[in-house]
PDB file of C-alpha atoms in Angstrom:
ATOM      1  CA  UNK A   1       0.000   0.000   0.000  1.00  0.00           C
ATOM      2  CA  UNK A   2       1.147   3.696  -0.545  1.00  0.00           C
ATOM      3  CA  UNK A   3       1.460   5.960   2.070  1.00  0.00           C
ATOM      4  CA  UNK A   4       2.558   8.728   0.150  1.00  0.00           C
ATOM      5  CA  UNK A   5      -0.584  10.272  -0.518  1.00  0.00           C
ATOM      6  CA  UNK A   6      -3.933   9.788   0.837  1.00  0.00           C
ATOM      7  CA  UNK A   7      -6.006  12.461  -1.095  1.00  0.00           C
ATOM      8  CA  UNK A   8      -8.898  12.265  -2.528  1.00  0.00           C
ATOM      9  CA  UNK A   9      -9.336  13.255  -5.455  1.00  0.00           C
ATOM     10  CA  UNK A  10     -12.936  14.788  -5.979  1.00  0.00           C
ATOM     11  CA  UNK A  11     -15.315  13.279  -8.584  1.00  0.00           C
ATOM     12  CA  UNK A  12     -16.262  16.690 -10.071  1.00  0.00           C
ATOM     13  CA  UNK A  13     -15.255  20.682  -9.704  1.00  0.00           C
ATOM     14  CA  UNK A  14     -18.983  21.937  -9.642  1.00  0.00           C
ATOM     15  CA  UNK A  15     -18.937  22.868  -6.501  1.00  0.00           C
ATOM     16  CA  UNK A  16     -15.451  25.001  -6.782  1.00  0.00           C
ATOM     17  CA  UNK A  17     -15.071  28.125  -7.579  1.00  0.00           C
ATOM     18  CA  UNK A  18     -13.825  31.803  -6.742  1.00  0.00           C
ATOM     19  CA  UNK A  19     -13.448  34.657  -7.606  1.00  0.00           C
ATOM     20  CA  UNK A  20     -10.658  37.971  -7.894  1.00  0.00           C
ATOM     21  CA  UNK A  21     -10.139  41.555  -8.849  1.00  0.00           C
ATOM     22  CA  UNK A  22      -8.426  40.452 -11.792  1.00  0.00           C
ATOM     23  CA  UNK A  23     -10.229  36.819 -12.474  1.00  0.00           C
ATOM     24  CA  UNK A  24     -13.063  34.070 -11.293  1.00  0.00           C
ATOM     25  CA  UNK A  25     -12.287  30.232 -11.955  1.00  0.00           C
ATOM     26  CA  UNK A  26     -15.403  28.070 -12.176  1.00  0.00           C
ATOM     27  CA  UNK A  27     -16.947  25.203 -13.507  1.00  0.00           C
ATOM     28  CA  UNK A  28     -18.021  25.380 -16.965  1.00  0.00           C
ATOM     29  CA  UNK A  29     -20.674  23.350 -16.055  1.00  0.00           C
ATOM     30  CA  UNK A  30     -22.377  26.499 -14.050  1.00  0.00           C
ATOM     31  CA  UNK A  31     -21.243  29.559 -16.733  1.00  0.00           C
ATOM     32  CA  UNK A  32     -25.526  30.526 -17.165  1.00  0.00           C
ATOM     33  CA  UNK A  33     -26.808  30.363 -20.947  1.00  0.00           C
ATOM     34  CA  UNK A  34     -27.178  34.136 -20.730  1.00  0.00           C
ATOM     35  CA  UNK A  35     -23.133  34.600 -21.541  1.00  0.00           C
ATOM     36  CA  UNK A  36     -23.100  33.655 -25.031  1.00  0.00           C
ATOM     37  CA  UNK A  37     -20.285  34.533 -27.177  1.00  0.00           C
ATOM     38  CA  UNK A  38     -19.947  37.893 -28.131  1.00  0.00           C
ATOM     39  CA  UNK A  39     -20.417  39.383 -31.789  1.00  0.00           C
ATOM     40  CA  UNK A  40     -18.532  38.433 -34.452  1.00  0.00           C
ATOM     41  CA  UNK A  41     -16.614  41.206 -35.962  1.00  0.00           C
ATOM     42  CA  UNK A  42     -14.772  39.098 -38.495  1.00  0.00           C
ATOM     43  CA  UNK A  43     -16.152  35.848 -39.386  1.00  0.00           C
ATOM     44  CA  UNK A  44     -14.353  32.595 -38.448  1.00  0.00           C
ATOM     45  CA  UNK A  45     -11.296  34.797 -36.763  1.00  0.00           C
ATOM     46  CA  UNK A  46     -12.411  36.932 -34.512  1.00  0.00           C
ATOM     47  CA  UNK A  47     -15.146  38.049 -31.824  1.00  0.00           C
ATOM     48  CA  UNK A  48     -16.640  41.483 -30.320  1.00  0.00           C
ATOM     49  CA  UNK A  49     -13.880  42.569 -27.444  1.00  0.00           C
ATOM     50  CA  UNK A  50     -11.387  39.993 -28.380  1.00  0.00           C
ATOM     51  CA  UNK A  51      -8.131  40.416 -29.512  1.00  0.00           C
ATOM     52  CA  UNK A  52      -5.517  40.000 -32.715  1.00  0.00           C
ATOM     53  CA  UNK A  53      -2.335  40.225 -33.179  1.00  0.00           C
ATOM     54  CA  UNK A  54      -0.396  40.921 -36.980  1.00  0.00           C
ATOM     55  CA  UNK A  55       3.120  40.747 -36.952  1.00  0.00           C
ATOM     56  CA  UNK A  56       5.978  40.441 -39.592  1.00  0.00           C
ATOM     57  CA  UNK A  57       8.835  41.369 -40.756  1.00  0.00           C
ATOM     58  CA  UNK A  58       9.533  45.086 -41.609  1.00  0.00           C
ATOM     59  CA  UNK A  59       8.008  46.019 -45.940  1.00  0.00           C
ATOM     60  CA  UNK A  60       5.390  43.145 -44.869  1.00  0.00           C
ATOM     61  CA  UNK A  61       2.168  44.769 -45.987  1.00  0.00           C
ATOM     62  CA  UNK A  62       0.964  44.469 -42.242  1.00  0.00           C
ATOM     63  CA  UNK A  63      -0.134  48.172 -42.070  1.00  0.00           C
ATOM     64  CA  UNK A  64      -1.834  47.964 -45.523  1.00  0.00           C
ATOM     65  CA  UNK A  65      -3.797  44.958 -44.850  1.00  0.00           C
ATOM     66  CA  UNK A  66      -4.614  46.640 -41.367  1.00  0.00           C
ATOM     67  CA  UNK A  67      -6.111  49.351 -43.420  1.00  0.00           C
ATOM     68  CA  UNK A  68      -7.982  47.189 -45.775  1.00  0.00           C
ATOM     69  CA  UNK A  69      -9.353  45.324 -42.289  1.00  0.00           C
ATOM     70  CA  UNK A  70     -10.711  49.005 -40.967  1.00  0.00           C
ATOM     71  CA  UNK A  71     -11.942  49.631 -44.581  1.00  0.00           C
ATOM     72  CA  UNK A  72     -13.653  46.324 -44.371  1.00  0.00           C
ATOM     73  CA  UNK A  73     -15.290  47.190 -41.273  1.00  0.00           C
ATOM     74  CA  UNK A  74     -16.025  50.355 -41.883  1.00  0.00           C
ATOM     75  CA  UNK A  75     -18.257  49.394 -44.861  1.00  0.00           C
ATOM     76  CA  UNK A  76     -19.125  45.762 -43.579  1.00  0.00           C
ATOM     77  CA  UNK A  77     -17.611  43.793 -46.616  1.00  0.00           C
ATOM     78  CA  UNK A  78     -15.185  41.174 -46.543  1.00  0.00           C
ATOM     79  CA  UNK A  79     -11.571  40.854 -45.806  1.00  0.00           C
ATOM     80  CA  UNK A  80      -9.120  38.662 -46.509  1.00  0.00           C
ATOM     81  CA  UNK A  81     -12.732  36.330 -47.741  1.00  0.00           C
ATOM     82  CA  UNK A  82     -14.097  36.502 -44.440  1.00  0.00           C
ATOM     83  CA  UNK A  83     -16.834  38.739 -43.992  1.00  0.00           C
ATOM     84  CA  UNK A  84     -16.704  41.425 -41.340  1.00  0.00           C
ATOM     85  CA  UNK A  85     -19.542  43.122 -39.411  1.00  0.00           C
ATOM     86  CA  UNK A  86     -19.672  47.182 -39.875  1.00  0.00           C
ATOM     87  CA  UNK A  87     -18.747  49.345 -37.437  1.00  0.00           C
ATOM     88  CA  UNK A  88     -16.525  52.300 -36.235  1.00  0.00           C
ATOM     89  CA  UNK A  89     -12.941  51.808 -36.098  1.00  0.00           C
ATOM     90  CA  UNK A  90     -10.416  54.055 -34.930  1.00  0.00           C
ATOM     91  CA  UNK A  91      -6.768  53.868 -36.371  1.00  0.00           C
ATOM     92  CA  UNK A  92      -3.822  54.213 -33.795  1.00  0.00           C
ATOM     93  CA  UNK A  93      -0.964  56.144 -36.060  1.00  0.00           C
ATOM     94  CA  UNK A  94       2.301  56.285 -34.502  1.00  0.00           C
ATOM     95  CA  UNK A  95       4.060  55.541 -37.519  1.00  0.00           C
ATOM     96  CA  UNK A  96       3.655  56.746 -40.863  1.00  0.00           C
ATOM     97  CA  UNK A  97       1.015  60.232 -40.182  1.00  0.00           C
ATOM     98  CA  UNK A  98      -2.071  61.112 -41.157  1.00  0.00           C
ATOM     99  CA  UNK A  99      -1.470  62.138 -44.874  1.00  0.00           C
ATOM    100  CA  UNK A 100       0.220  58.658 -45.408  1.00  0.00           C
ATOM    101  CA  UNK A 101      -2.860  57.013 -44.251  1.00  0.00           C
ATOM    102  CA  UNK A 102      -5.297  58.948 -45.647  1.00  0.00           C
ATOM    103  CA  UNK A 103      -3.600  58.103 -49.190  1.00  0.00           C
ATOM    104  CA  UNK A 104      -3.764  54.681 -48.008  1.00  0.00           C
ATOM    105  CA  UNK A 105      -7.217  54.888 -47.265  1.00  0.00           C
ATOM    106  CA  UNK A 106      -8.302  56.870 -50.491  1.00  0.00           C
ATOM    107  CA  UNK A 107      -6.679  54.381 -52.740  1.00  0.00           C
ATOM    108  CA  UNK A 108      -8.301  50.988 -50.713  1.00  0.00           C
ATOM    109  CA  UNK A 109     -11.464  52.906 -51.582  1.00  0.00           C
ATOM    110  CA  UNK A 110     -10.647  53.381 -55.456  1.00  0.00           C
ATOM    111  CA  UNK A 111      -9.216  50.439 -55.932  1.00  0.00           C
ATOM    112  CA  UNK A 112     -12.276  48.324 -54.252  1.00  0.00           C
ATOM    113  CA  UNK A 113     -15.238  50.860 -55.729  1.00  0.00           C
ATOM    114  CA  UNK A 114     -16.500  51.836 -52.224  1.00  0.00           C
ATOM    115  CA  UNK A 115     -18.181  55.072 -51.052  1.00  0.00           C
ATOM    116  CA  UNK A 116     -16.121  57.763 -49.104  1.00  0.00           C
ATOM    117  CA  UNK A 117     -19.365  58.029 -46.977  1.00  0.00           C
ATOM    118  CA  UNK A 118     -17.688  54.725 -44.802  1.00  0.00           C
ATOM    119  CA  UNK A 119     -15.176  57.441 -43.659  1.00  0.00           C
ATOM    120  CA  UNK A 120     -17.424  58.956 -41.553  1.00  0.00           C
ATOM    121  CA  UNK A 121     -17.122  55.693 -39.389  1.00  0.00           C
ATOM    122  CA  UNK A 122     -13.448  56.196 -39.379  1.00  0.00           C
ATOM    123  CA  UNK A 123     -11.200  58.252 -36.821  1.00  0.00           C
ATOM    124  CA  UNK A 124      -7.517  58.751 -36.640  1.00  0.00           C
ATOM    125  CA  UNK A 125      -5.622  59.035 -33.371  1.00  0.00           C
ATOM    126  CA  UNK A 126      -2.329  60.979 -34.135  1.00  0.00           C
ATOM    127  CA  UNK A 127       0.860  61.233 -31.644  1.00  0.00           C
ATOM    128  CA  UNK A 128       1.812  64.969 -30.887  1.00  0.00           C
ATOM    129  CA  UNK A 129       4.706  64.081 -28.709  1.00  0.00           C
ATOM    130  CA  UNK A 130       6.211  60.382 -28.171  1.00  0.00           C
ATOM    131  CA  UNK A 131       3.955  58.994 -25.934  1.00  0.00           C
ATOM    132  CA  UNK A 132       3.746  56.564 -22.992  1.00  0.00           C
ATOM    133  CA  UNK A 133       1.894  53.434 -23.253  1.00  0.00           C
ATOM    134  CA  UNK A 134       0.105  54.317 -19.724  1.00  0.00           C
ATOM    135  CA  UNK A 135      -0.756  58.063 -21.124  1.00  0.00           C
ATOM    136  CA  UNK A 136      -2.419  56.376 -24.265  1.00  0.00           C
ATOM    137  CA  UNK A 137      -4.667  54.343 -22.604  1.00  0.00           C
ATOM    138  CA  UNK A 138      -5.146  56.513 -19.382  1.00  0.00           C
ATOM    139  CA  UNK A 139      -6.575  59.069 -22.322  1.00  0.00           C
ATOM    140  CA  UNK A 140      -8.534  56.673 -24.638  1.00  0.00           C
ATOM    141  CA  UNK A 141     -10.322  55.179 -21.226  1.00  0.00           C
ATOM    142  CA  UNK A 142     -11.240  59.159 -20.150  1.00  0.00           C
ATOM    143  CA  UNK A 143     -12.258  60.247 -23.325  1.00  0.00           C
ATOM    144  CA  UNK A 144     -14.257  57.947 -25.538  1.00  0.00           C
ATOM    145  CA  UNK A 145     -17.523  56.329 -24.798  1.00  0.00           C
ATOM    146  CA  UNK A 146     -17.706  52.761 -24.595  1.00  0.00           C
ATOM    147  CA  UNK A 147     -18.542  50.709 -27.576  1.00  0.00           C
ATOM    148  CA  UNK A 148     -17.934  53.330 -30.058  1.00  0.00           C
ATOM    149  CA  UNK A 149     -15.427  51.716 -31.394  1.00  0.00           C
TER     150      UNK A 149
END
């Protein structure tokens, strides 16, 4: 017989759970039907709140297919063949400035036949200074209403 360790281990986790500032654990088995998934903003990739990441190397495209994603939005067509839902978007320029991208923009538009009206649901947030991370988001949290973006 083994000594070493008498535990038992429980036949389910349903009755375990708590909860944090930061997090709750819990059984799935108890997560009520009211918290379905959220929207889809781009179909078969990605949801309402959630998040993506694009990275490659430098002369990758990644801030022109970025823009096509925002036009996509914007206008609720597809991108990449997946078909996104329409809404605002707001572009985060610390890079290139606001001319490049609105030459960016105008050109996705030409190229693809769509309406300037979508860039009414379009805003630009430009750098004055280098900024700080912490300033950034201190600022967007303060200033814009939530889901407006």
């Amino acid at each position: 017989m083994d000594d070493k360790d008498n535990t038992l281990i429980p036949d389910d986790v349903s009755d375990f759970s708590f909860e944090t500032d930061d997090f709750s654990v819990g059984c799935i088995s108890k997560i009520p039907e009211s918290k379905t998934e959220k929207p889809v903003l781009i179909e078969n990739l990605l949801h309402q709140g959630h998040s993506m990441l694009l990275y490659g190397p430098a002369k990758s495209y990644k801030s022109f297919l970025l823009l096509m994603l925002c036009m996509a939005i914007a206008t609720g067509t597809e991108w990449l063949g997946q078909k996104c839902s329409q809404g605002n978007v707001l572009i985060i320029e610390f890079e290139n400035g606001e001319g490049m991208v609105l030459n960016r923009i105008k050109q996705i538009l030409n190229e693809n036949g769509l309406d300037e009206t979508c860039l009414s649901r379009i805003s630009i947030l430009s750098a004055k200074n280098s900024l700080d991370i912490n300033s950034l988001a201190d600022g967007l949290i303060k200033n814009i209403p939530p889901k407006l973006y």
